[in-house]
């Protein structure tokens, strides 16, 4: 299999230094291995995605010296694929519709208990109020959740290999940890037809990604992705979670940190090699 990496931005704001680092690193790793670097636009959240941001992403990445094969995968064009993946999980008896809003979940969660985690990689750990509802009872405004306890009983729990320096090694999925620190994650968000977790596993498999290069903030979500890969019969790539680029106060950069936008550096006359230097990557030979 050809060594294949990807950069998968959401077109919901300008690319900043952290994105540049992720894209350049994934690109450099592919080039060093004689492999492929792919781009994917993660635009399932149509309420926040803008074509103008997508155009700016292409422009900034080209300016950085990156190239990628066409056509670019866009999540908004793949809803039937995500539906098929969901249907497979439903056929396994692992999904249920949930009508709880944030306030319902807060109320059902009750007071925090010592030693019991409240938040996981998918947000607040769901208290299970709707768990006995059946897929056929789904209403228009419901979200669809994964029954984690059933999922870990059904799946052959895999391990995954990590090459990022902070987490390097082999990590085995732990059923207890998935139940108590992750819980019943959302597979389909309201008005979205999918979720980040469901889409990313289908997309990485369909793009033939062998090495998923992304920020360390997504390391905890990886166990969800590997579980879904096991359940859906999809391959598990090698993961490489890289350090996050932080601002002067040590906070990780977010989309709203326009001060670090690539476009701003460009406007101020920076070169692509300057950007490489700022994120601590060696100069490119090209
Ligand atoms: N779209 C995600 C982001 O912008 C990246 C997801 C991934 O690399 O798995 O943070």
Tab-separated table of C-alpha atoms and ligand atoms in Angstrom:
chain	number	residue	atom	x	y	z
A	1	UNK	CA	0.000	0.000	0.000
A	2	UNK	CA	1.283	3.443	-0.904
A	3	UNK	CA	2.255	5.539	2.101
A	4	UNK	CA	-0.578	8.102	2.175
A	5	UNK	CA	-1.146	11.059	4.489
A	6	UNK	CA	-3.824	13.720	4.467
A	7	UNK	CA	-4.655	17.172	5.721
A	8	UNK	CA	-8.337	17.539	6.627
A	9	UNK	CA	-9.295	21.126	7.491
A	10	UNK	CA	-12.809	22.396	8.144
A	11	UNK	CA	-13.592	25.504	6.060
A	12	UNK	CA	-14.937	27.424	9.031
A	13	UNK	CA	-12.226	30.063	9.348
A	14	UNK	CA	-8.751	31.024	8.203
A	15	UNK	CA	-5.871	28.545	8.348
A	16	UNK	CA	-3.420	29.534	11.038
A	17	UNK	CA	0.112	28.479	11.953
A	18	UNK	CA	-1.129	25.280	13.599
A	19	UNK	CA	-2.826	24.186	10.381
A	20	UNK	CA	0.266	25.072	8.365
A	21	UNK	CA	2.350	22.861	10.634
A	22	UNK	CA	-0.075	19.939	10.308
A	23	UNK	CA	-0.313	20.238	6.521
A	24	UNK	CA	3.436	20.701	5.979
A	25	UNK	CA	4.303	17.810	8.286
A	26	UNK	CA	1.841	15.441	6.587
A	27	UNK	CA	3.168	16.566	3.222
A	28	UNK	CA	6.863	16.211	4.216
A	29	UNK	CA	6.249	12.730	5.644
A	30	UNK	CA	4.589	11.629	2.399
A	31	UNK	CA	7.371	13.081	0.260
A	32	UNK	CA	10.072	11.485	2.442
A	33	UNK	CA	8.372	8.095	2.059
A	34	UNK	CA	7.810	8.501	-1.683
A	35	UNK	CA	4.076	8.468	-0.987
A	36	UNK	CA	0.981	10.596	-1.501
A	37	UNK	CA	-0.371	13.637	0.315
A	38	UNK	CA	-4.147	14.114	0.027
A	39	UNK	CA	-6.465	16.924	0.959
A	40	UNK	CA	-9.965	16.543	2.381
A	41	UNK	CA	-12.440	19.288	3.162
A	42	UNK	CA	-14.350	18.496	6.366
A	43	UNK	CA	-17.501	20.461	5.680
A	44	UNK	CA	-20.301	18.319	7.125
A	45	UNK	CA	-21.216	21.205	9.398
A	46	UNK	CA	-22.864	23.234	6.655
A	47	UNK	CA	-24.037	25.870	9.128
A	48	UNK	CA	-20.409	26.883	9.772
A	49	UNK	CA	-18.660	25.980	6.502
A	50	UNK	CA	-18.140	28.643	3.827
A	51	UNK	CA	-16.934	28.228	0.249
A	52	UNK	CA	-14.906	31.402	0.665
A	53	UNK	CA	-12.906	29.752	3.467
A	54	UNK	CA	-12.455	26.669	1.298
A	55	UNK	CA	-11.037	28.824	-1.520
A	56	UNK	CA	-8.704	30.517	0.965
A	57	UNK	CA	-7.494	27.097	2.176
A	58	UNK	CA	-6.537	26.048	-1.358
A	59	UNK	CA	-4.809	29.368	-1.901
A	60	UNK	CA	-2.824	29.275	1.356
A	61	UNK	CA	-1.758	25.647	0.838
A	62	UNK	CA	-0.609	26.324	-2.720
A	63	UNK	CA	1.303	29.334	-1.484
A	64	UNK	CA	3.003	27.109	1.125
A	65	UNK	CA	4.222	24.992	-1.781
A	66	UNK	CA	1.881	22.039	-1.326
A	67	UNK	CA	0.270	20.073	-4.127
A	68	UNK	CA	-2.295	17.299	-3.982
A	69	UNK	CA	-4.220	15.145	-6.426
A	70	UNK	CA	-7.670	16.140	-7.688
A	71	UNK	CA	-10.515	15.783	-7.052
A	72	UNK	CA	-10.403	16.829	-3.414
A	73	UNK	CA	-12.698	14.807	-1.162
A	74	UNK	CA	-15.469	16.953	0.318
A	75	UNK	CA	-17.547	15.526	3.150
A	76	UNK	CA	-20.679	17.402	2.096
A	77	UNK	CA	-20.763	15.209	-1.038
A	78	UNK	CA	-20.554	11.936	0.895
A	79	UNK	CA	-23.693	11.765	3.010
A	80	UNK	CA	-24.871	8.474	1.389
A	81	UNK	CA	-21.537	6.892	2.370
A	82	UNK	CA	-21.959	7.977	5.995
A	83	UNK	CA	-25.567	6.755	5.924
A	84	UNK	CA	-24.378	3.307	4.783
A	85	UNK	CA	-21.851	3.177	7.632
A	86	UNK	CA	-24.538	4.185	10.121
A	87	UNK	CA	-26.925	1.556	8.743
A	88	UNK	CA	-24.299	-1.100	9.312
A	89	UNK	CA	-23.919	-0.094	12.962
A	90	UNK	CA	-27.701	-0.029	13.305
A	91	UNK	CA	-27.964	-3.521	11.795
A	92	UNK	CA	-25.552	-4.658	14.516
A	93	UNK	CA	-28.004	-3.260	17.108
A	94	UNK	CA	-25.561	-0.602	18.295
A	95	UNK	CA	-27.384	2.683	17.674
A	96	UNK	CA	-30.278	4.580	19.201
A	97	UNK	CA	-31.949	7.944	18.679
A	98	UNK	CA	-31.501	10.526	21.420
A	99	UNK	CA	-33.650	13.605	21.982
A	100	UNK	CA	-31.785	15.057	24.959
A	101	UNK	CA	-30.623	18.619	24.676
A	102	UNK	CA	-27.681	20.023	26.586
A	103	UNK	CA	-29.795	20.999	29.594
A	104	UNK	CA	-31.399	17.517	29.766
A	105	UNK	CA	-27.941	15.938	29.801
A	106	UNK	CA	-26.657	18.304	32.487
A	107	UNK	CA	-29.706	17.578	34.638
A	108	UNK	CA	-29.480	13.795	34.204
A	109	UNK	CA	-25.735	13.785	34.884
A	110	UNK	CA	-26.356	15.178	38.358
A	111	UNK	CA	-23.650	16.429	40.692
A	112	UNK	CA	-20.070	15.504	39.822
A	113	UNK	CA	-18.753	12.524	41.771
A	114	UNK	CA	-15.187	12.186	42.913
A	115	UNK	CA	-13.156	10.016	40.542
A	116	UNK	CA	-15.941	9.728	37.938
A	117	UNK	CA	-14.982	11.472	34.689
A	118	UNK	CA	-17.607	13.870	33.348
A	119	UNK	CA	-16.083	14.767	30.020
A	120	UNK	CA	-14.487	12.645	27.322
A	121	UNK	CA	-13.212	13.196	23.788
A	122	UNK	CA	-16.816	13.574	22.558
A	123	UNK	CA	-17.799	16.111	25.198
A	124	UNK	CA	-19.926	15.396	28.260
A	125	UNK	CA	-20.243	11.673	28.880
A	126	UNK	CA	-23.854	10.820	28.072
A	127	UNK	CA	-25.861	9.569	31.089
A	128	UNK	CA	-27.896	7.136	28.952
A	129	UNK	CA	-31.399	8.589	29.253
A	130	UNK	CA	-32.505	7.546	25.738
A	131	UNK	CA	-30.529	4.295	25.572
A	132	UNK	CA	-33.596	2.045	25.425
A	133	UNK	CA	-35.151	3.869	22.460
A	134	UNK	CA	-35.202	1.953	19.186
A	135	UNK	CA	-33.772	3.118	15.836
A	136	UNK	CA	-37.271	3.053	14.321
A	137	UNK	CA	-38.418	5.647	16.862
A	138	UNK	CA	-36.019	8.295	15.532
A	139	UNK	CA	-37.557	11.730	15.040
A	140	UNK	CA	-36.343	14.441	12.690
A	141	UNK	CA	-34.553	16.419	15.423
A	142	UNK	CA	-32.935	13.482	17.231
A	143	UNK	CA	-29.236	12.727	17.207
A	144	UNK	CA	-28.075	9.114	16.773
A	145	UNK	CA	-25.767	7.656	19.417
A	146	UNK	CA	-23.580	4.573	19.672
A	147	UNK	CA	-24.358	2.230	22.560
A	148	UNK	CA	-20.783	1.955	23.825
A	149	UNK	CA	-21.321	-0.984	26.117
A	150	UNK	CA	-22.791	-3.085	23.303
A	151	UNK	CA	-20.179	-1.785	20.863
A	152	UNK	CA	-17.225	-2.986	22.939
A	153	UNK	CA	-18.901	-6.376	23.350
A	154	UNK	CA	-19.501	-6.650	19.591
A	155	UNK	CA	-16.168	-5.399	18.278
A	156	UNK	CA	-12.956	-7.313	18.158
A	157	UNK	CA	-10.990	-4.676	20.007
A	158	UNK	CA	-7.918	-3.700	18.024
A	159	UNK	CA	-4.725	-1.958	18.882
A	160	UNK	CA	-3.243	0.897	16.887
A	161	UNK	CA	0.279	2.062	16.228
A	162	UNK	CA	1.290	5.607	17.004
A	163	UNK	CA	4.453	7.253	15.715
A	164	UNK	CA	4.030	10.764	17.173
A	165	UNK	CA	6.751	11.397	19.778
A	166	UNK	CA	4.347	12.149	22.669
A	167	UNK	CA	2.422	8.872	22.423
A	168	UNK	CA	4.779	6.626	20.462
A	169	UNK	CA	4.045	2.907	20.654
A	170	UNK	CA	1.196	0.438	20.367
A	171	UNK	CA	-2.089	1.251	22.110
A	172	UNK	CA	-4.663	-1.429	22.833
A	173	UNK	CA	-8.334	-0.409	23.049
A	174	UNK	CA	-9.617	-0.810	26.588
A	175	UNK	CA	-13.341	-1.675	26.899
A	176	UNK	CA	-13.664	-0.321	30.450
A	177	UNK	CA	-12.045	2.932	29.474
A	178	UNK	CA	-14.266	3.301	26.404
A	179	UNK	CA	-17.376	2.831	28.542
A	180	UNK	CA	-16.386	5.018	31.482
A	181	UNK	CA	-14.330	7.799	29.879
A	182	UNK	CA	-15.864	8.043	26.390
A	183	UNK	CA	-19.427	6.714	26.586
A	184	UNK	CA	-22.238	6.846	24.044
A	185	UNK	CA	-20.781	9.126	21.397
A	186	UNK	CA	-22.835	10.894	18.745
A	187	UNK	CA	-22.737	9.250	15.304
A	188	UNK	CA	-25.171	11.612	13.607
A	189	UNK	CA	-25.539	15.204	14.736
A	190	UNK	CA	-28.699	17.226	14.372
A	191	UNK	CA	-29.131	18.532	10.798
A	192	UNK	CA	-25.753	17.136	9.764
A	193	UNK	CA	-26.353	13.580	8.547
A	194	UNK	CA	-23.119	12.449	10.187
A	195	UNK	CA	-20.567	13.395	12.802
A	196	UNK	CA	-16.841	14.006	12.806
A	197	UNK	CA	-16.142	10.496	14.172
A	198	UNK	CA	-18.300	8.594	11.687
A	199	UNK	CA	-17.064	10.640	8.714
A	200	UNK	CA	-13.377	10.526	9.543
A	201	UNK	CA	-13.230	6.717	9.678
A	202	UNK	CA	-15.149	6.321	6.392
A	203	UNK	CA	-13.036	9.012	4.730
A	204	UNK	CA	-9.637	7.770	5.899
A	205	UNK	CA	-10.546	4.266	4.679
A	206	UNK	CA	-11.909	5.445	1.315
A	207	UNK	CA	-8.909	7.689	0.691
A	208	UNK	CA	-6.524	4.827	1.493
A	209	UNK	CA	-4.862	6.787	4.297
A	210	UNK	CA	-2.020	4.730	5.763
A	211	UNK	CA	-0.744	7.450	8.134
A	212	UNK	CA	-3.189	9.843	9.801
A	213	UNK	CA	-1.180	12.926	10.771
A	214	UNK	CA	-3.019	15.359	13.035
A	215	UNK	CA	-2.829	17.374	16.245
A	216	UNK	CA	-2.246	15.857	19.684
A	217	UNK	CA	-5.644	17.217	20.764
A	218	UNK	CA	-7.215	14.379	18.756
A	219	UNK	CA	-5.253	11.576	20.413
A	220	UNK	CA	-8.061	10.742	22.865
A	221	UNK	CA	-10.565	10.557	19.990
A	222	UNK	CA	-8.439	7.949	18.236
A	223	UNK	CA	-9.808	5.121	20.392
A	224	UNK	CA	-13.297	6.025	19.075
A	225	UNK	CA	-12.039	5.919	15.493
A	226	UNK	CA	-10.271	2.571	15.925
A	227	UNK	CA	-13.391	1.104	17.569
A	228	UNK	CA	-15.550	2.276	14.647
A	229	UNK	CA	-13.020	0.860	12.176
A	230	UNK	CA	-13.270	-2.528	13.933
A	231	UNK	CA	-17.083	-2.447	13.843
A	232	UNK	CA	-17.230	-1.333	10.203
A	233	UNK	CA	-14.524	-3.683	8.951
A	234	UNK	CA	-12.286	-0.801	7.863
A	235	UNK	CA	-8.480	-0.730	8.048
A	236	UNK	CA	-6.754	1.082	10.916
A	237	UNK	CA	-4.048	3.490	9.755
A	238	UNK	CA	-0.912	4.305	11.689
A	239	UNK	CA	-1.514	7.495	13.687
A	240	UNK	CA	0.907	10.352	14.127
A	241	UNK	CA	-0.302	12.980	16.593
A	242	UNK	CA	1.924	16.010	16.495
A	243	UNK	CA	2.559	18.761	19.011
A	244	UNK	CA	0.262	21.771	18.943
A	245	UNK	CA	1.474	25.197	17.941
A	246	UNK	CA	0.764	27.550	20.823
A	247	UNK	CA	0.494	31.288	21.134
A	248	UNK	CA	2.798	33.439	23.250
A	249	UNK	CA	0.673	32.665	26.348
A	250	UNK	CA	0.992	28.919	25.740
A	251	UNK	CA	-2.625	28.525	24.620
A	252	UNK	CA	-3.306	26.377	21.568
A	253	UNK	CA	-4.311	28.293	18.503
A	254	UNK	CA	-7.963	28.298	17.500
A	255	UNK	CA	-9.730	29.412	14.344
A	256	UNK	CA	-10.573	32.706	15.987
A	257	UNK	CA	-6.878	33.519	16.453
A	258	UNK	CA	-6.814	35.540	13.277
A	259	UNK	CA	-3.566	37.126	14.397
A	260	UNK	CA	-1.852	33.871	13.470
A	261	UNK	CA	-3.698	33.440	10.174
A	262	UNK	CA	-1.448	32.438	7.276
A	263	UNK	CA	-3.134	35.144	5.214
A	264	UNK	CA	-1.949	37.751	7.709
A	265	UNK	CA	1.667	36.571	7.533
A	266	UNK	CA	1.415	36.581	3.744
A	267	UNK	CA	0.064	40.126	3.723
A	268	UNK	CA	2.981	41.187	5.917
A	269	UNK	CA	5.481	39.808	3.402
A	270	UNK	CA	6.470	36.495	5.038
A	271	UNK	CA	7.721	33.729	2.755
A	272	UNK	CA	6.692	30.060	2.917
A	273	UNK	CA	10.165	29.312	4.312
A	274	UNK	CA	9.496	31.843	7.099
A	275	UNK	CA	6.344	29.875	8.006
A	276	UNK	CA	8.328	26.641	8.082
A	277	UNK	CA	10.808	28.294	10.413
A	278	UNK	CA	8.057	29.658	12.680
A	279	UNK	CA	6.582	26.178	13.218
A	280	UNK	CA	9.957	24.513	13.615
A	281	UNK	CA	10.130	22.563	10.358
A	282	UNK	CA	13.278	22.341	8.231
A	283	UNK	CA	13.379	24.356	5.009
A	284	UNK	CA	11.979	22.523	2.021
A	285	UNK	CA	14.362	21.524	-0.717
A	286	UNK	CA	11.764	22.362	-3.402
B	1	LIG	N1	-11.065	18.584	10.618
B	1	LIG	C1	-10.272	18.383	11.795
B	1	LIG	C2	-9.718	19.706	12.249
B	1	LIG	O1	-9.769	20.676	11.509
B	1	LIG	C3	-9.114	17.427	11.550
B	1	LIG	C4	-9.556	16.039	11.738
B	1	LIG	C5	-8.489	14.983	11.578
B	1	LIG	O2	-7.367	15.295	11.132
B	1	LIG	O3	-8.788	13.830	11.884
B	1	LIG	O4	-9.259	19.784	13.367
